[in-house]
Amino acid sequence: MADPFEVRMRFTSQLQHLNASTSSAHKAANYALRHSEFSDDLHSCILEQLERNNMNNRANIMYFLPALCDTAKAQGEIGYIRMMERDILRIIDLVAPDDGSGAANVKVVRKVLGILRERTFLQPQTVVELEECIVGRDSGAVEASPRRDLVADATADTAVRNTPQSMAREAGGMGSGMFNPGIRLDKRQIEQRIEEDRERHKRAREGIWAIAQQQHSMGGLAVDAEFEKLWEDGSVVDDDDYQMAREEAEERRKHLEFDDY
């Protein structure tokens, strides 16, 4: 059996070195699933790194969550998914605090929430409520919203893990809804964020036309989704289409005759 302390340290290192590449996220996710017997401890590592790291690392960890949930679902380990659902409000507060210090991460939170909703890791109504909680956070410090209080009350009976940093922060008055960790980005961090956002946008454009395919129980495709979409989007052939085809054929014939000379 692996040493719990070593597993924790290795996973922490992988979280700290996450970047915009999918390989880094998959590597960390596979490591977490390989040591799923320490799932509670590794989940606490995620929360601790969200508290300790800068805004860029928090964004990378937020993007890491869908990869972790996908890997957990594929391997039948739903523990990580349940803990993500339980602590999602706290994760959002760490990635995009309501004091305005994480304004640049609000779009990241919205995008990841959309991914988690599309992949059914979060219920649509839950995502709607969470998005209402972060309204205004991308424009500066805001007071805790009533919707946020309702969501927090609904999950108050759930055992939420507390790390030393979060306990110290709450003792300092985060409950008032105005927490200021004093996060400042230097030039290197800004350039890193720009480069990582560019990489993510490039990957998003690569898969923008992809259509999810349904697998048949026998192993093949049940329906060719791309063909069906093309068929539905195409218009019915009418007399105008035949007339256009005749005109184009006549144009081609004239060009061929001209080329003979």
C-alpha positions as CSV (number, residue, x, y, z in Angstrom):
1,M,0.0,0.0,0.0
2,A,1.3,3.4,-0.9
3,D,2.4,5.9,1.7
4,P,-0.5,8.4,2.3
5,F,1.9,11.3,2.9
6,E,3.8,10.6,-0.3
7,V,0.6,10.2,-2.3
8,R,-0.6,13.6,-0.9
9,M,2.6,15.3,-1.7
10,R,2.8,14.0,-5.3
11,F,-0.8,14.9,-6.0
12,T,-0.2,18.4,-4.5
13,S,2.8,18.8,-6.8
14,Q,0.7,17.8,-9.8
15,L,-2.0,20.3,-8.9
16,Q,0.6,23.1,-8.6
17,H,1.9,22.3,-12.1
18,L,-1.4,22.1,-13.9
19,N,-1.6,24.2,-17.1
20,A,-3.8,24.6,-20.1
21,S,-2.8,21.3,-21.7
22,T,-5.2,18.3,-21.3
23,S,-2.3,16.0,-20.6
24,S,-1.5,17.6,-17.3
25,A,-5.2,17.4,-16.2
26,H,-5.5,13.8,-17.3
27,K,-2.2,12.9,-15.5
28,A,-3.5,14.3,-12.2
29,A,-6.9,12.8,-12.7
30,N,-5.5,9.3,-13.3
31,Y,-3.2,9.7,-10.3
32,A,-6.1,10.6,-8.1
33,L,-8.1,7.6,-9.4
34,R,-5.1,5.2,-9.0
35,H,-5.1,6.1,-5.3
36,S,-8.9,6.4,-4.8
37,E,-8.5,4.8,-1.4
38,F,-7.2,8.3,-0.3
39,S,-10.0,10.2,-2.1
40,D,-11.0,12.2,0.9
41,D,-7.5,13.3,1.6
42,L,-6.8,14.1,-2.1
43,H,-10.0,16.1,-2.3
44,S,-8.8,18.2,0.6
45,C,-5.6,18.8,-1.3
46,I,-7.7,20.4,-4.1
47,L,-9.3,22.7,-1.5
48,E,-6.0,23.6,0.1
49,Q,-4.4,24.4,-3.3
50,L,-7.3,26.6,-4.2
51,E,-6.7,28.6,-1.0
52,R,-2.9,28.8,-1.3
53,N,-2.3,29.4,-5.0
54,N,-2.6,32.4,-7.2
55,M,-5.5,33.2,-9.5
56,N,-3.9,31.4,-12.5
57,N,-3.5,28.2,-10.6
58,R,-7.0,28.4,-9.3
59,A,-8.3,28.7,-12.8
60,N,-6.3,25.6,-13.8
61,I,-7.6,23.6,-10.9
62,M,-11.2,24.7,-11.8
63,Y,-10.6,23.4,-15.4
64,F,-9.2,20.2,-13.9
65,L,-12.5,19.3,-12.2
66,P,-14.3,18.1,-15.4
67,A,-11.4,15.9,-16.3
68,L,-11.4,14.4,-12.8
69,C,-15.1,13.8,-12.9
70,D,-14.9,12.2,-16.4
71,T,-12.1,9.9,-15.3
72,A,-14.0,9.0,-12.1
73,K,-17.2,8.2,-14.0
74,A,-15.3,6.1,-16.5
75,Q,-13.8,4.0,-13.7
76,G,-16.9,3.8,-11.6
77,E,-15.5,5.8,-8.7
78,I,-18.2,8.3,-7.9
79,G,-16.6,9.5,-4.7
80,Y,-14.8,12.4,-6.3
81,I,-18.0,13.4,-8.1
82,R,-20.0,13.4,-4.9
83,M,-17.3,15.5,-3.0
84,M,-17.2,18.0,-5.9
85,E,-21.0,18.3,-5.8
86,R,-20.8,18.8,-2.0
87,D,-18.2,21.5,-2.0
88,I,-18.9,23.2,-5.3
89,L,-20.1,26.4,-3.7
90,R,-16.9,26.6,-1.6
91,I,-14.8,25.9,-4.7
92,I,-16.5,28.7,-6.5
93,D,-15.9,31.1,-3.6
94,L,-12.2,30.2,-3.7
95,V,-11.7,30.5,-7.5
96,A,-13.7,33.7,-7.8
97,P,-14.1,35.4,-4.4
98,D,-16.9,37.9,-4.0
99,D,-14.5,40.7,-3.1
100,G,-13.5,41.2,-6.8
101,S,-10.0,39.8,-6.4
102,G,-10.9,36.9,-8.7
103,A,-12.9,38.8,-11.3
104,A,-10.8,37.4,-14.1
105,N,-11.9,33.9,-13.0
106,V,-15.6,34.4,-13.2
107,K,-15.7,33.4,-16.8
108,V,-13.7,30.3,-16.0
109,V,-16.3,29.4,-13.3
110,R,-19.2,29.9,-15.7
111,K,-17.6,27.8,-18.4
112,V,-16.7,25.0,-16.1
113,L,-20.2,25.0,-14.6
114,G,-21.6,24.7,-18.1
115,I,-19.3,21.7,-18.8
116,L,-20.4,20.0,-15.6
117,R,-24.0,20.6,-16.4
118,E,-23.6,19.2,-20.0
119,R,-21.9,16.1,-18.6
120,T,-24.7,15.7,-16.0
121,F,-22.3,16.0,-13.0
122,L,-24.4,19.0,-11.8
123,Q,-28.2,19.5,-12.1
124,P,-29.3,22.3,-14.3
125,Q,-31.2,24.0,-11.4
126,T,-28.0,23.8,-9.3
127,V,-26.0,25.5,-12.0
128,V,-28.6,28.2,-12.3
129,E,-28.4,28.9,-8.6
130,L,-24.6,28.9,-8.6
131,E,-24.5,31.3,-11.5
132,E,-26.8,33.6,-9.6
133,C,-24.3,33.5,-6.7
134,I,-21.5,34.9,-8.9
135,V,-23.5,37.7,-10.5
136,G,-21.4,40.9,-10.2
137,R,-18.2,39.3,-9.1
138,D,-16.5,40.1,-12.4
139,S,-17.0,43.8,-11.8
140,G,-15.7,44.3,-8.3
141,A,-16.5,43.6,-4.7
142,V,-20.1,42.7,-3.9
143,E,-21.9,41.7,-0.9
144,A,-23.0,38.1,-0.4
145,S,-26.2,37.6,-2.4
146,P,-29.4,36.2,-0.9
147,R,-29.3,33.4,-3.4
148,R,-25.8,32.5,-2.1
149,D,-27.1,32.4,1.4
150,L,-30.0,30.1,0.3
151,V,-27.5,27.7,-1.4
152,A,-25.3,27.8,1.7
153,D,-28.2,27.1,4.0
154,A,-29.3,24.1,1.8
155,T,-25.9,22.5,2.2
156,A,-25.3,23.5,5.8
157,D,-26.1,20.0,7.1
158,T,-23.4,18.5,4.8
159,A,-20.0,17.8,6.3
160,V,-17.7,20.3,4.7
161,R,-14.0,19.8,5.0
162,N,-12.1,22.6,6.7
163,T,-8.4,23.2,6.1
164,P,-6.3,25.4,8.4
165,Q,-6.3,28.2,5.8
166,S,-10.1,28.2,5.5
167,M,-10.5,28.2,9.3
168,A,-8.1,31.1,9.7
169,R,-9.9,33.0,6.9
170,E,-13.3,32.5,8.5
171,A,-11.9,33.6,11.8
172,G,-10.8,36.8,10.0
173,G,-14.3,37.6,9.0
174,M,-15.1,36.0,5.7
175,G,-18.7,35.5,6.9
176,S,-19.4,39.1,6.3
177,G,-19.1,38.5,2.5
178,M,-16.1,40.8,2.0
179,F,-12.9,38.8,2.0
180,N,-9.7,40.4,0.6
181,P,-6.7,38.0,0.3
182,G,-4.6,40.8,-1.3
183,I,-3.9,38.8,-4.5
184,R,-1.7,40.7,-6.9
185,L,-0.6,39.5,-10.3
186,D,2.9,40.3,-11.6
187,K,3.8,40.6,-15.3
188,R,4.9,37.0,-15.6
189,Q,1.5,35.7,-14.2
190,I,-0.4,38.0,-16.6
191,E,1.6,36.7,-19.6
192,Q,1.1,33.1,-18.4
193,R,-2.6,33.6,-18.1
194,I,-2.8,35.1,-21.6
195,E,-0.8,32.1,-23.1
196,E,-3.0,29.6,-21.3
197,D,-6.2,31.2,-22.4
198,R,-4.9,31.2,-25.9
199,E,-4.2,27.5,-25.7
200,R,-7.6,26.7,-24.3
201,H,-9.3,28.8,-27.0
202,K,-7.3,27.0,-29.7
203,R,-8.5,23.6,-28.4
204,A,-12.0,24.8,-28.2
205,R,-11.9,25.8,-31.9
206,E,-10.6,22.4,-32.8
207,G,-13.6,20.7,-31.4
208,I,-16.3,23.2,-32.1
209,W,-17.7,21.1,-35.0
210,A,-17.5,17.8,-33.1
211,I,-20.8,16.0,-32.6
212,A,-21.3,13.5,-29.9
213,Q,-21.7,10.0,-31.4
214,Q,-23.9,7.3,-29.8
215,Q,-22.3,3.9,-29.5
216,H,-24.4,0.9,-30.4
217,S,-24.6,-2.0,-27.9
218,M,-22.8,-4.2,-30.4
219,G,-19.8,-1.8,-30.6
220,G,-20.7,0.1,-33.8
221,L,-22.4,3.5,-34.2
222,A,-26.1,3.3,-33.6
223,V,-26.7,6.5,-35.6
224,D,-24.3,8.6,-37.6
225,A,-25.0,11.9,-35.8
226,E,-23.0,14.0,-38.2
227,F,-24.9,12.7,-41.3
228,E,-28.2,13.1,-39.5
229,K,-27.4,16.7,-38.6
230,L,-26.3,17.5,-42.2
231,W,-29.5,15.8,-43.5
232,E,-31.8,17.8,-41.2
233,D,-30.0,21.1,-41.9
234,G,-30.2,20.6,-45.7
235,S,-33.1,22.0,-47.6
236,V,-35.5,20.0,-49.8
237,V,-34.5,20.0,-53.5
238,D,-36.9,22.1,-55.6
239,D,-37.2,23.5,-59.1
240,D,-34.8,26.4,-58.2
241,D,-32.1,23.9,-57.3
242,Y,-32.5,22.1,-60.6
243,Q,-32.4,25.4,-62.5
244,M,-29.2,26.4,-60.7
245,A,-27.6,23.0,-61.5
246,R,-28.5,23.4,-65.2
247,E,-27.0,26.9,-65.3
248,E,-23.8,25.7,-63.6
249,A,-23.5,22.8,-66.0
250,E,-23.9,25.3,-68.9
251,E,-21.2,27.5,-67.5
252,R,-18.8,24.5,-67.1
253,R,-19.5,23.5,-70.7
254,K,-18.7,26.9,-72.0
255,H,-15.4,27.0,-70.1
256,L,-14.5,23.6,-71.5
257,E,-15.2,24.7,-75.0
258,F,-13.1,27.9,-74.4
259,D,-10.2,25.8,-73.1
260,D,-10.2,23.7,-76.3
261,Y,-9.1,26.7,-78.2
